[in-house]
Tab-separated table of C-alpha atoms in Angstrom:
chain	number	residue	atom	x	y	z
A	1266	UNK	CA	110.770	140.086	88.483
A	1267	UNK	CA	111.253	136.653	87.009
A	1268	UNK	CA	109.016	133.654	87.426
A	1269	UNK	CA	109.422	129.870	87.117
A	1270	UNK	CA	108.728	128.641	84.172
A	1271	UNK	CA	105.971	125.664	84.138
A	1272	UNK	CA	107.939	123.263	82.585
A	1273	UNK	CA	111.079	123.771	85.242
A	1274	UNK	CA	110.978	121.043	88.418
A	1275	UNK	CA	112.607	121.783	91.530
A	1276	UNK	CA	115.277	118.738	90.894
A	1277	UNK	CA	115.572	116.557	88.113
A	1278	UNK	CA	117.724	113.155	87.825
A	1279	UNK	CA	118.553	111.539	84.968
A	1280	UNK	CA	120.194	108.704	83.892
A	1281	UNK	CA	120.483	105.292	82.190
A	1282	UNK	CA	119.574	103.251	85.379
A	1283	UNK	CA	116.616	104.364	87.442
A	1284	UNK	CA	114.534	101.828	88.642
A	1285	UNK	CA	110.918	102.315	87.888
A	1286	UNK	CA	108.207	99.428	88.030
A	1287	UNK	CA	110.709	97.024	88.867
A	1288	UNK	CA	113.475	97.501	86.309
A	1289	UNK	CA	116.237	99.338	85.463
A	1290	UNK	CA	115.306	101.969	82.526
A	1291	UNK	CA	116.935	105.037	80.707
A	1292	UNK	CA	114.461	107.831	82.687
A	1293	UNK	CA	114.083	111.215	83.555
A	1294	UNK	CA	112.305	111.917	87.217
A	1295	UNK	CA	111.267	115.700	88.067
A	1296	UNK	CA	110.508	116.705	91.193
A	1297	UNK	CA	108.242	119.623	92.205
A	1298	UNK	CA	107.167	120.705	95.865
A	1299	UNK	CA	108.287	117.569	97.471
A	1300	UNK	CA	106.484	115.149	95.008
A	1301	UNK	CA	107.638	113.132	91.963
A	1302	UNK	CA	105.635	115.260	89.360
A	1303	UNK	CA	107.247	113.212	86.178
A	1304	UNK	CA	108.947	109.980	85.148
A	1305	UNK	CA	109.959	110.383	81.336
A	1306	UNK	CA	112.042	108.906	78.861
A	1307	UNK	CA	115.260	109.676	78.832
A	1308	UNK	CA	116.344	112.473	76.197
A	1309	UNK	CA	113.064	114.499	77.061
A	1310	UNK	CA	114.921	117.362	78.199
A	1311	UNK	CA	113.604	118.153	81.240
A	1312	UNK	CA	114.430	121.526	83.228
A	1313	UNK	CA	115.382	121.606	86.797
A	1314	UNK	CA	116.283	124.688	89.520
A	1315	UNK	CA	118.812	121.425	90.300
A	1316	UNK	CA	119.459	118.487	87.855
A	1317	UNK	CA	121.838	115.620	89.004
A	1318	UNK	CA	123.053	113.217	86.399
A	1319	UNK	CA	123.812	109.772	87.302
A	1320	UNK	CA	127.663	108.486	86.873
A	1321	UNK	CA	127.940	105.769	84.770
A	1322	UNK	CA	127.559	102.292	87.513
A	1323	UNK	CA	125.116	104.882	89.519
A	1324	UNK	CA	121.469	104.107	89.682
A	1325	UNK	CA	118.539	105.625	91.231
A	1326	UNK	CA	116.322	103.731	93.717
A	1327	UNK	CA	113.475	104.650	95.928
A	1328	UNK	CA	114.291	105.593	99.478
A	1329	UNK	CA	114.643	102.241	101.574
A	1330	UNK	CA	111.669	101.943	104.197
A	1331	UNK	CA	112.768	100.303	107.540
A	1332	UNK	CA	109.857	98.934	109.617
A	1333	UNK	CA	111.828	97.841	112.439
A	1334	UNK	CA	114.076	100.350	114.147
A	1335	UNK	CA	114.615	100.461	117.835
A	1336	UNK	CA	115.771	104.097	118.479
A	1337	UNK	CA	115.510	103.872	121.896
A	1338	UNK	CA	115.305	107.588	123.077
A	1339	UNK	CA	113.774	108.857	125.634
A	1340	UNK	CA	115.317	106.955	128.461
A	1341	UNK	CA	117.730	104.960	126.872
A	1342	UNK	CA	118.903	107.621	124.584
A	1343	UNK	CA	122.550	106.747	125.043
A	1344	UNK	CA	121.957	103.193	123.096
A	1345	UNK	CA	121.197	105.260	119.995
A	1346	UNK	CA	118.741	108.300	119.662
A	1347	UNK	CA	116.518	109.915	116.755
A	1348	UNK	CA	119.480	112.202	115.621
A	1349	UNK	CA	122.069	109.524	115.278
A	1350	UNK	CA	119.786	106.490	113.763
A	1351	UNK	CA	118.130	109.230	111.197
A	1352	UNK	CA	121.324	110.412	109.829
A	1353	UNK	CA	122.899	106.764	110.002
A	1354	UNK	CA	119.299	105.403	107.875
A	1355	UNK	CA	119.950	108.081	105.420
A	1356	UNK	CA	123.854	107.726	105.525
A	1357	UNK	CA	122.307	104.458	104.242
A	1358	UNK	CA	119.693	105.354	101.840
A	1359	UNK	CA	117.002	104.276	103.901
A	1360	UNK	CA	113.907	108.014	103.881
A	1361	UNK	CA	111.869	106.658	106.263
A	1362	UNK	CA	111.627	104.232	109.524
A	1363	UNK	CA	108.904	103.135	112.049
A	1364	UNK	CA	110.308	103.207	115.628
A	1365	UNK	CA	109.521	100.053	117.763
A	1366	UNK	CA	107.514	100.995	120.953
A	1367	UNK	CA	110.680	99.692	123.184
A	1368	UNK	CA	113.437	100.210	124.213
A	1369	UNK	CA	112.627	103.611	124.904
A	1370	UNK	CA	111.278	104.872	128.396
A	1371	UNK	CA	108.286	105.135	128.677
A	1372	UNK	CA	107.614	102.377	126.246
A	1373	UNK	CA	105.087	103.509	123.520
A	1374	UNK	CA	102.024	101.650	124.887
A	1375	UNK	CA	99.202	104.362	125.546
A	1376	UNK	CA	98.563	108.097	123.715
A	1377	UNK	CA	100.495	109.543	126.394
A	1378	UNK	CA	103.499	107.883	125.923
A	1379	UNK	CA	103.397	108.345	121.953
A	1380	UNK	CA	103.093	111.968	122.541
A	1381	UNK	CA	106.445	112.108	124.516
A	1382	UNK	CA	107.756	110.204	121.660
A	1383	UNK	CA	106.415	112.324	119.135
A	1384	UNK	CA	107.786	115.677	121.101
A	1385	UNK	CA	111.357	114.446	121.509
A	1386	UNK	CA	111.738	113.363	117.799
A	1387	UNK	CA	110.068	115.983	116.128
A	1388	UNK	CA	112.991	118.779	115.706
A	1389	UNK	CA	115.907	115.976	115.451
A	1390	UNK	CA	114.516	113.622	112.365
A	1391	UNK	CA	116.776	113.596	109.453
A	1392	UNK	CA	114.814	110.838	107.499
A	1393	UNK	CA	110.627	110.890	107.933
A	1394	UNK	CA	109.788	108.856	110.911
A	1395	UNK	CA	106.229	106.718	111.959
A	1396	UNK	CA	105.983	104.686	114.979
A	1397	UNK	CA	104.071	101.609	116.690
A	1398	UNK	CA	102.736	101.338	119.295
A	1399	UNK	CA	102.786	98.331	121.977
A	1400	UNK	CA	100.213	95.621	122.873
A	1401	UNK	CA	101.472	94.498	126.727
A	1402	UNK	CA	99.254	92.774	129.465
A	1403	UNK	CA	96.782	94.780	130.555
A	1404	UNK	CA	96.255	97.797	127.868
A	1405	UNK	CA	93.710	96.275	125.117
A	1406	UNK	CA	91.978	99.147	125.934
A	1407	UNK	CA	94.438	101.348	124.787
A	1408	UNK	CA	94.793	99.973	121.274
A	1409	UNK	CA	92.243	102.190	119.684
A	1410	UNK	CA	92.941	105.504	121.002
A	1411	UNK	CA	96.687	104.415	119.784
A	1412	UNK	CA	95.307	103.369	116.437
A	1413	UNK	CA	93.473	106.877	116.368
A	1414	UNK	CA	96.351	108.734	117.338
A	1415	UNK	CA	98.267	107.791	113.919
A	1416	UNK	CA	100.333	104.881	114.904
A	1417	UNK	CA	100.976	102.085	112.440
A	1418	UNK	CA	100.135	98.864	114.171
A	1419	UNK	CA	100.993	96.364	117.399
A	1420	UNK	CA	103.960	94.974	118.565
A	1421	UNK	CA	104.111	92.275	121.392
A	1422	UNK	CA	106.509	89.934	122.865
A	1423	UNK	CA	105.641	86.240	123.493
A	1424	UNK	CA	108.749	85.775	125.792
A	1425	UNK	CA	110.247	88.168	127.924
A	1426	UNK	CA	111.114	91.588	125.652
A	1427	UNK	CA	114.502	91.744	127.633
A	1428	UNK	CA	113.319	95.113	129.177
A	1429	UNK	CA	111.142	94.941	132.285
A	1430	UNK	CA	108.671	97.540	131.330
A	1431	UNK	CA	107.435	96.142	128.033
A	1432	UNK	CA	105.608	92.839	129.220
A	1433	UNK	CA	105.036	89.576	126.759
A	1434	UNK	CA	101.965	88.408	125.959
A	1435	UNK	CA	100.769	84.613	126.733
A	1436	UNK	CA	98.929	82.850	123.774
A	1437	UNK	CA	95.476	83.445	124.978
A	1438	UNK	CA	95.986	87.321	125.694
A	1439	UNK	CA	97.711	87.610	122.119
A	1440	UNK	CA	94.379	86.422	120.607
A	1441	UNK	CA	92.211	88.794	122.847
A	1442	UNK	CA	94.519	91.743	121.162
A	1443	UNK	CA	93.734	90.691	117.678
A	1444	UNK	CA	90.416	89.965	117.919
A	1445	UNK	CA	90.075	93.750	119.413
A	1446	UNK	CA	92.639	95.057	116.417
A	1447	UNK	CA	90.170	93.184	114.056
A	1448	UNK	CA	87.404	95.297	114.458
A	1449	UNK	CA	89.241	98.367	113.121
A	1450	UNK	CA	91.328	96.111	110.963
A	1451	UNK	CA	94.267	97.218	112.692
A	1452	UNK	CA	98.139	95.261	112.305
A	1453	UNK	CA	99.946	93.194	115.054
A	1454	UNK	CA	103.860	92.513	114.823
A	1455	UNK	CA	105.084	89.653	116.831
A	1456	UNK	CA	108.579	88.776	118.302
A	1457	UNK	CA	107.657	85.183	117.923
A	1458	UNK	CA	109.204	82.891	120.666
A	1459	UNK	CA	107.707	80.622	122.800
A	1460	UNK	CA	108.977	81.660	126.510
A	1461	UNK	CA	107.777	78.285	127.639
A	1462	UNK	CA	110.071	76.641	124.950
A	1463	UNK	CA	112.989	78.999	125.672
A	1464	UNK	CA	112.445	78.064	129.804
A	1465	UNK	CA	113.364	74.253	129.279
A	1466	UNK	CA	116.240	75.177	126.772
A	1467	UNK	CA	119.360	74.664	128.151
A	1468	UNK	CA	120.497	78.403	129.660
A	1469	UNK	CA	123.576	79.896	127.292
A	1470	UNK	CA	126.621	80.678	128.914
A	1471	UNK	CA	130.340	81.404	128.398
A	1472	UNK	CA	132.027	82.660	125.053
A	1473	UNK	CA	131.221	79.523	122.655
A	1474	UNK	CA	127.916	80.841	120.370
A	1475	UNK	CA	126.794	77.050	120.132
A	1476	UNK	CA	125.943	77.385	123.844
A	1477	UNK	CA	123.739	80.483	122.839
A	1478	UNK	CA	122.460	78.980	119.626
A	1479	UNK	CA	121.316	75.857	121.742
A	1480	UNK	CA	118.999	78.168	124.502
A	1481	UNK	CA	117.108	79.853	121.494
A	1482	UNK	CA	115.900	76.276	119.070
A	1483	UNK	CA	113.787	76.337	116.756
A	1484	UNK	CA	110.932	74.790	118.131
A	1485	UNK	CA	110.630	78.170	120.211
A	1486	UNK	CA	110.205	80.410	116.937
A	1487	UNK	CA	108.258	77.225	115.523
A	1488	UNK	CA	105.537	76.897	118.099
A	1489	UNK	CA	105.088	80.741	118.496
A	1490	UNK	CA	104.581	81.281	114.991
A	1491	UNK	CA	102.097	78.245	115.356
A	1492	UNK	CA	100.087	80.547	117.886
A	1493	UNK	CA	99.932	83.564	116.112
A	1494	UNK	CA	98.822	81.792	112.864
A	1495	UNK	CA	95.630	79.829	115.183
A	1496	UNK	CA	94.873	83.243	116.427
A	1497	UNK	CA	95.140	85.224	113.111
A	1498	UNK	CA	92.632	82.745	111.325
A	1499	UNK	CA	90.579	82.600	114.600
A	1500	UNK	CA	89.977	86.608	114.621
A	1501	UNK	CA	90.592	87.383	111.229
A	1502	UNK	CA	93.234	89.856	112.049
A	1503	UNK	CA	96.288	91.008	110.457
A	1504	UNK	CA	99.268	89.592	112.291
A	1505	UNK	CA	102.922	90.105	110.836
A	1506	UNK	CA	106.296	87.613	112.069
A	1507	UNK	CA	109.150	89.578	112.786
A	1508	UNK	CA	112.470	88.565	112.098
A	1509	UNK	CA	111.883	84.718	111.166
A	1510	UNK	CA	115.130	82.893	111.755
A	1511	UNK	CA	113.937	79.413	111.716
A	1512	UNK	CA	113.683	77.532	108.580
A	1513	UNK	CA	111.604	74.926	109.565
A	1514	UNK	CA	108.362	77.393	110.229
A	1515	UNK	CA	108.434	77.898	106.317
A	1516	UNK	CA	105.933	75.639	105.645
A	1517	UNK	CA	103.227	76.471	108.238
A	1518	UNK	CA	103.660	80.141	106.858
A	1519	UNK	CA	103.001	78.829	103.352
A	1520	UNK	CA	100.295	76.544	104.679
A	1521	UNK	CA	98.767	79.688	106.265
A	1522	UNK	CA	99.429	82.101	103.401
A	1523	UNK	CA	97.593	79.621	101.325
A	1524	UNK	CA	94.693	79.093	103.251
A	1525	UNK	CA	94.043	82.813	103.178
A	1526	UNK	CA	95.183	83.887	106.699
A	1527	UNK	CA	96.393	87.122	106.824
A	1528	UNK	CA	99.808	86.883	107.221
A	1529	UNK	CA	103.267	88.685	106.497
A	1530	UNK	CA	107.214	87.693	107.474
A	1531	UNK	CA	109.886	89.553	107.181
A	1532	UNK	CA	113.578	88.423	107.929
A	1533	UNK	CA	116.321	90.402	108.230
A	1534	UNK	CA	120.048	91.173	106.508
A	1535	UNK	CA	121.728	89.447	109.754
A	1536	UNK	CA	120.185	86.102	109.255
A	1537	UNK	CA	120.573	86.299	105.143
A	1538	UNK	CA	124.657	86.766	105.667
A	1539	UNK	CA	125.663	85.485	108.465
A	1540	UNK	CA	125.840	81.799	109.742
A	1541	UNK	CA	126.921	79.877	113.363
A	1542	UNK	CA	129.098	78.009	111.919
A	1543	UNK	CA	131.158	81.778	111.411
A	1544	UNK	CA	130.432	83.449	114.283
A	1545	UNK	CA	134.002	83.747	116.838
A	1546	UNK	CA	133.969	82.248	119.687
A	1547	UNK	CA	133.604	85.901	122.187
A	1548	UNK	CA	132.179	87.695	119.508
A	1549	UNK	CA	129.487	89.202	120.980
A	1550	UNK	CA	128.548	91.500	118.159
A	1551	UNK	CA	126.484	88.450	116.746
A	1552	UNK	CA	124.214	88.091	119.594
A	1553	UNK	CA	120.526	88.553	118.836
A	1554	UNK	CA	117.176	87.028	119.397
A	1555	UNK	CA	116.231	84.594	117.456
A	1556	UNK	CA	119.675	84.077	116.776
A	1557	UNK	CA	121.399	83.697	113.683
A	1558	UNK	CA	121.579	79.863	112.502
A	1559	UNK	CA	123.472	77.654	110.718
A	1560	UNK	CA	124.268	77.898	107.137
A	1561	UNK	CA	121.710	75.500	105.610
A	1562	UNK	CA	119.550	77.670	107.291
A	1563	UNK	CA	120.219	80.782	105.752
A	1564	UNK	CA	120.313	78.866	102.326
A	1565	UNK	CA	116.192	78.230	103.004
A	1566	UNK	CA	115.713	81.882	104.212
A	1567	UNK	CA	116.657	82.577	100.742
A	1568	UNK	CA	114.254	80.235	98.814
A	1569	UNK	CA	111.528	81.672	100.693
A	1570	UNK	CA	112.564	85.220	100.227
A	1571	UNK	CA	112.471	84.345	96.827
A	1572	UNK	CA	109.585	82.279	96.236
A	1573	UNK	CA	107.430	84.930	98.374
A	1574	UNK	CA	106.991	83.190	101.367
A	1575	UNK	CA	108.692	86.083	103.134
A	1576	UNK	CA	107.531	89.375	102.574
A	1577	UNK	CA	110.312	91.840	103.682
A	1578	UNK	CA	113.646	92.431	104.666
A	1579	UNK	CA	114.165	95.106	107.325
A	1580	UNK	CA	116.921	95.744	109.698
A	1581	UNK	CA	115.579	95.019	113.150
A	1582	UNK	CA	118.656	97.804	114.626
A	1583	UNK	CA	118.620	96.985	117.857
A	1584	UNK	CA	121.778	98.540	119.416
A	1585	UNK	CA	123.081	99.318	123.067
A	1586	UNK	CA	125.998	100.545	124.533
A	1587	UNK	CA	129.624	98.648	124.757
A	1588	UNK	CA	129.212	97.470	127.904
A	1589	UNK	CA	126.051	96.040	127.394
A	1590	UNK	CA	127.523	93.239	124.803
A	1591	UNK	CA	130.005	92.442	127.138
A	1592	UNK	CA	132.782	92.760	124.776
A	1593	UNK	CA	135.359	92.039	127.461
A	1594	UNK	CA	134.456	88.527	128.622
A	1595	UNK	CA	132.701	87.514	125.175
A	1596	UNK	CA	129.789	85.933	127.466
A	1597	UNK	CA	126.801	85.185	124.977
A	1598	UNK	CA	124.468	84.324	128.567
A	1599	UNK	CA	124.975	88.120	129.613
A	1600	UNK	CA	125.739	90.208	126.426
A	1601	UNK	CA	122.665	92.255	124.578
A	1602	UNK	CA	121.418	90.596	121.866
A	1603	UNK	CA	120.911	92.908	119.080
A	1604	UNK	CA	122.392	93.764	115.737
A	1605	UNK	CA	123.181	97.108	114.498
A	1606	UNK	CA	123.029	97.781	111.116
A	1607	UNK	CA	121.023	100.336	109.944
A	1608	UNK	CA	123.276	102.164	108.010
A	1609	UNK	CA	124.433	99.071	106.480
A	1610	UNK	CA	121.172	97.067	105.662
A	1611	UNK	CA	121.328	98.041	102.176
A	1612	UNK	CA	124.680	96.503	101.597
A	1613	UNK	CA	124.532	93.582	103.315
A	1614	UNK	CA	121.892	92.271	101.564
A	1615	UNK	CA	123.227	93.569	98.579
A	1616	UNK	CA	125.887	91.740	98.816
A	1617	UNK	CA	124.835	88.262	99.591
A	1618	UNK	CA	121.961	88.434	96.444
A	1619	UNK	CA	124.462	89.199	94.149
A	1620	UNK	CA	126.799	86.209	95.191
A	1621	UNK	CA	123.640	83.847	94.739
A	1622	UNK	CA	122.599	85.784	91.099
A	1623	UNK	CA	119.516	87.685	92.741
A	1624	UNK	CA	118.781	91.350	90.910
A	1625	UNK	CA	119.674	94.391	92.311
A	1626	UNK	CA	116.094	95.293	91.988
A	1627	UNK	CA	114.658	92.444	94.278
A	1628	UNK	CA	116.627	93.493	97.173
A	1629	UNK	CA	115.097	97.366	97.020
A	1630	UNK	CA	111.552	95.973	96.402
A	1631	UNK	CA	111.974	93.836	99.482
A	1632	UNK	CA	113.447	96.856	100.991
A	1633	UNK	CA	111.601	99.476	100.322
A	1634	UNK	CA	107.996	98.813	97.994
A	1635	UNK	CA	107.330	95.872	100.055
A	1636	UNK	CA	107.447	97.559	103.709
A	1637	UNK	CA	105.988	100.559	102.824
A	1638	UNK	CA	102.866	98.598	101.277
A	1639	UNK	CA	103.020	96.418	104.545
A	1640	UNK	CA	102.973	99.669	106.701
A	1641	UNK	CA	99.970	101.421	104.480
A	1642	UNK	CA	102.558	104.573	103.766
A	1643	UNK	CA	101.064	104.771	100.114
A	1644	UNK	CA	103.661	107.557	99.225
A	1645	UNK	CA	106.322	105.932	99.818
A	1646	UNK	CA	108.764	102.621	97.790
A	1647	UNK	CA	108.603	103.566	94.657
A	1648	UNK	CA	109.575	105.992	91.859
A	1649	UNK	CA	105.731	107.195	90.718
A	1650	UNK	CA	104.439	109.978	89.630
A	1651	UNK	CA	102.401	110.985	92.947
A	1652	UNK	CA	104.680	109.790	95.313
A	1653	UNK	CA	107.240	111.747	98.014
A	1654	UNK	CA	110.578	112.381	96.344
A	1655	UNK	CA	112.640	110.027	98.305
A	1656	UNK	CA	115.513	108.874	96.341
A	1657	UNK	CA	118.804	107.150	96.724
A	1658	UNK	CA	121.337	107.396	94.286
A	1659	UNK	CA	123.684	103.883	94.818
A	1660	UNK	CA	126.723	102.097	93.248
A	1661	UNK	CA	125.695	98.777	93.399
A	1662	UNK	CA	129.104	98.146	91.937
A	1663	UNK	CA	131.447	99.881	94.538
A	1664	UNK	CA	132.498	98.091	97.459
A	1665	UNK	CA	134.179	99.391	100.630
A	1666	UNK	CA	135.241	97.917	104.024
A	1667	UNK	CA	133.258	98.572	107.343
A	1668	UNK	CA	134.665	100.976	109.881
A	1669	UNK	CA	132.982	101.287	112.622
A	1670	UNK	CA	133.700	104.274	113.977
A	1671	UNK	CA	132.893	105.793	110.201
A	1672	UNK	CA	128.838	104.779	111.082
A	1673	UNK	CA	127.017	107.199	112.383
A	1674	UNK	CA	125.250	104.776	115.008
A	1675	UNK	CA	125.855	106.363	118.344
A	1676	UNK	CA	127.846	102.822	119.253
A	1677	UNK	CA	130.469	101.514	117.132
A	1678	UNK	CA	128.956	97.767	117.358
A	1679	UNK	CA	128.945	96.058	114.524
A	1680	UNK	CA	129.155	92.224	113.267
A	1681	UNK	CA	130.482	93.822	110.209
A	1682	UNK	CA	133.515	95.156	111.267
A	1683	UNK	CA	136.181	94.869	108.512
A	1684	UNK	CA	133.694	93.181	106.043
A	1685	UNK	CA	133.554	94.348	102.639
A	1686	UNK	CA	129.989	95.423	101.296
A	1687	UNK	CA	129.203	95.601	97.908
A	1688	UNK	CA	126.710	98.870	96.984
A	1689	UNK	CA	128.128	102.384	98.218
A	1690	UNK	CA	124.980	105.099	98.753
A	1691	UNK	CA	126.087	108.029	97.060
A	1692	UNK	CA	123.382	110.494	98.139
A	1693	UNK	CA	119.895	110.415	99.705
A	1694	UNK	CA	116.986	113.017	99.255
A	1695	UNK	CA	113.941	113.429	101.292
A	1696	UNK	CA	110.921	114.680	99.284
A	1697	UNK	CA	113.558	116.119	96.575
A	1698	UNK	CA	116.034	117.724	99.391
A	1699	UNK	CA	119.389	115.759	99.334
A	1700	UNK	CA	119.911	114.878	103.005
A	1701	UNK	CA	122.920	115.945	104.983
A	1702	UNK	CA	124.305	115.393	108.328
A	1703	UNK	CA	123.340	118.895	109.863
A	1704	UNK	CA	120.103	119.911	108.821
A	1705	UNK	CA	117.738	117.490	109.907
A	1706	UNK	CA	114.650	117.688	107.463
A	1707	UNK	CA	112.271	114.512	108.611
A	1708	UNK	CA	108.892	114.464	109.273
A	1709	UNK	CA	107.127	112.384	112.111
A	1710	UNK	CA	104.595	110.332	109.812
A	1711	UNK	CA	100.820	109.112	111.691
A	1712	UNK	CA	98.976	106.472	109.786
A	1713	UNK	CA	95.857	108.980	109.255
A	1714	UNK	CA	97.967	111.577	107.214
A	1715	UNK	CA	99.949	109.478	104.130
């Protein structure tokens, strides 16, 4: 009978560009029972049941970690569904996501809810999956046994969520959450709008995107974000902005940052690519909330990403079905409004840092080490000795042209149709296990167990 030696890993990649501790270097990473067991120099020989050397233009990454992922099953499982937004995250390199508490049915707002969740994704996972939970009008009570149960923080609404069974939060109730969250230290997320703001906007209508762009300003992100930072340094809690959009809350958040209030932004690939000014008139695609803005915009999205400001990049996938975005009368007042592109995030952001002279390895750290730090999953964004295997190999030089219907999002909706992306994923693995389309291999992750 033969044995293993000691010295042989399960998988071992090598090659001239693997990204460890923030740069590009000549390693050697072996892999044993799931974990990253070794990072060594490369030449050092070592032995693997499987050993995959990287292609010349081919380096090695950690897996991407997507904090904001709306898979939407059960109840709306036809918008997208664990199976299909799994395989599409790893189609894109992204190992693990946390599910938003809506748009599924019921929403994730009490144990019971989480536990349907938790049953319907279990078996159909193809990346490792965590969830939140939701903080709506009248459940405070249930944050706790939520926090117990293993999910990874809070999200509210300060405006309508655009489903009628997840209910927004008005300023004062938003502080009562984090002041409870504070006493276990827990984490709220917050879709920060200002429904009163939005109310006296001028309602969008009809195919032209200004008319859109001029019934979400601003001052609606502004003054929200302006809440949650009073009621963060109020409590003490930890409160997180989702998807920033406006430019001019920049320097509040640095303000606040400064000050010491506990405070994170991310920003997502949609508003760092895209720009009104571009958008077709009709082209419903683009719709999402906060909207994308105007060019000048985007350009001070960018400084901040840089400078720190803003924390992480994520997708925010928030898809639906065809007829939902209204793709036959192009009518931004009725449409959806939510971007898919969670196979694509990757890419897209890719793509626009390279055409301003950012690194390759500043879009993975805000892509993957910074959101896993931001969600507590301490195994996960980087290549470490300790850590899960979860490993994308990617040709940052390789571009190719969007299909849709070559995604493996259940709906073939994308604002990216046509584009060409620079940085093809070559191959994903999942605790050392290269990922493929039929055997789905993801775990459901609870804050207690990482």
């Amino acid at each position: 009978m033969s044995t293993t030696p000691d010295h042989t890993f399960d998988l071992v990649v090598r090659g001239e560009r693997v990204l460890v501790d923030g740069a590009e270097q000549p390693r050697e990473v072996g892999v044993r029972a799931g974990a990253i067991t070794a990072v060594e120099p490369l030449g050092t020989g070592l032995a693997g049941a499987r050993v995959v050397e990287l292609a010349p233009g081919q380096v090695l990454i950690p897996g991407l970690v997507d904090t904001h992922v709306h898979v939407n099953e059960p109840g709306r499982t036809e918008w997208e569904g664990f199976a299909s937004a799994t395989r599409a995250a790893a189609a894109g390199g992204v190992t693990t996501i946390v599910d938003m508490p809506l748009n599924s049915i019921p929403p994730t707002v009490d144990v019971a809810a989480l536990e349907v969740k938790q049953k319907v994704a279990r078996d159909q996972a193809f990346v490792d999956v965590g969830f939140w939970g939701g903080a709506v009008p009248g459940n405070t009570s249930d944050l706790r046994p939520l926090w117990d149960a293993g999910v990874f923080g809070f999200k509210c609404f300060l405006l309508h969520s655009g489903v009628d069974e997840f209910g927004h939060l008005e300023p004062d109730e938003l502080e009562t959450d984090l002041a409870e969250i504070a006493q276990f230290d827990g984490l709220m997320i917050v879709h920060a709008e200002d429904s009163h703001v939005i109310d006296e906007a001028p309602a969008a209508h009809g195919d032209h995107y200004e008319s859109f762009l001029a019934s979400r300003p601003r001052d609606a992100e502004n003054t929200a974000i302006a809440h949650v930072i009073d009621a963060a340094r109020r409590t003490g809690a930890r409160a997180h902005v989702l998807h920033l959009s406006s430019s001019d809350a920049l320097p509040m958040i640095r303000r606040a940052k400064a000050e010491g209030v506990r405070l994170t932004v991310e920003t997502c690939p949609h508003y760092l690519a895209l720009a009104a000014e571009e958008i077709p008139d009709g082209a419903t695609a683009y719709k999402c909330c906060p909207p994308i803005r105007e060019g000048a915009n985007r350009d001070l999205l960018w400084e901040a990403l840089l400078d720190g400001t803003i924390d992480i990049v994520v997708s925010d996938h928030s898809p639906s079905t065809p007829d939902l975005k209204d793709l036959d009368t192009g009518d931004f007042g009725t449409a959806w409004g939510g971007v898919s592109s969670l196979q694509l995030g990757l890419a897209i952001v890719w793509t626009a840092a390279r055409e301003r002279g950012v690194a390759f390895e500043r879009v993975v750290e805000w892509m993957s080490t910074r959101p896993a730090r931001l969600a507590g999953l301490a195994r996960k964004g980087g290549i470490v000795v300790g850590h899960d295997a979860d490993l994308a190999v990617v040709e940052p030089g390789t571009t190719f042209v969007v299909d849709p219907l070559a995604l493996h999002h259940k709906n073939p909706i994308t604002p990216y149709a046509n584009r060409a992306l620079s940085g093809a994923v070559v191959a994903t693995f999942l605790r050392g296990e290269e990922v493929t389309p039929d055997r789905p291999t993801g775990r459901l992750l609870t804050r207690g167990d990482i």
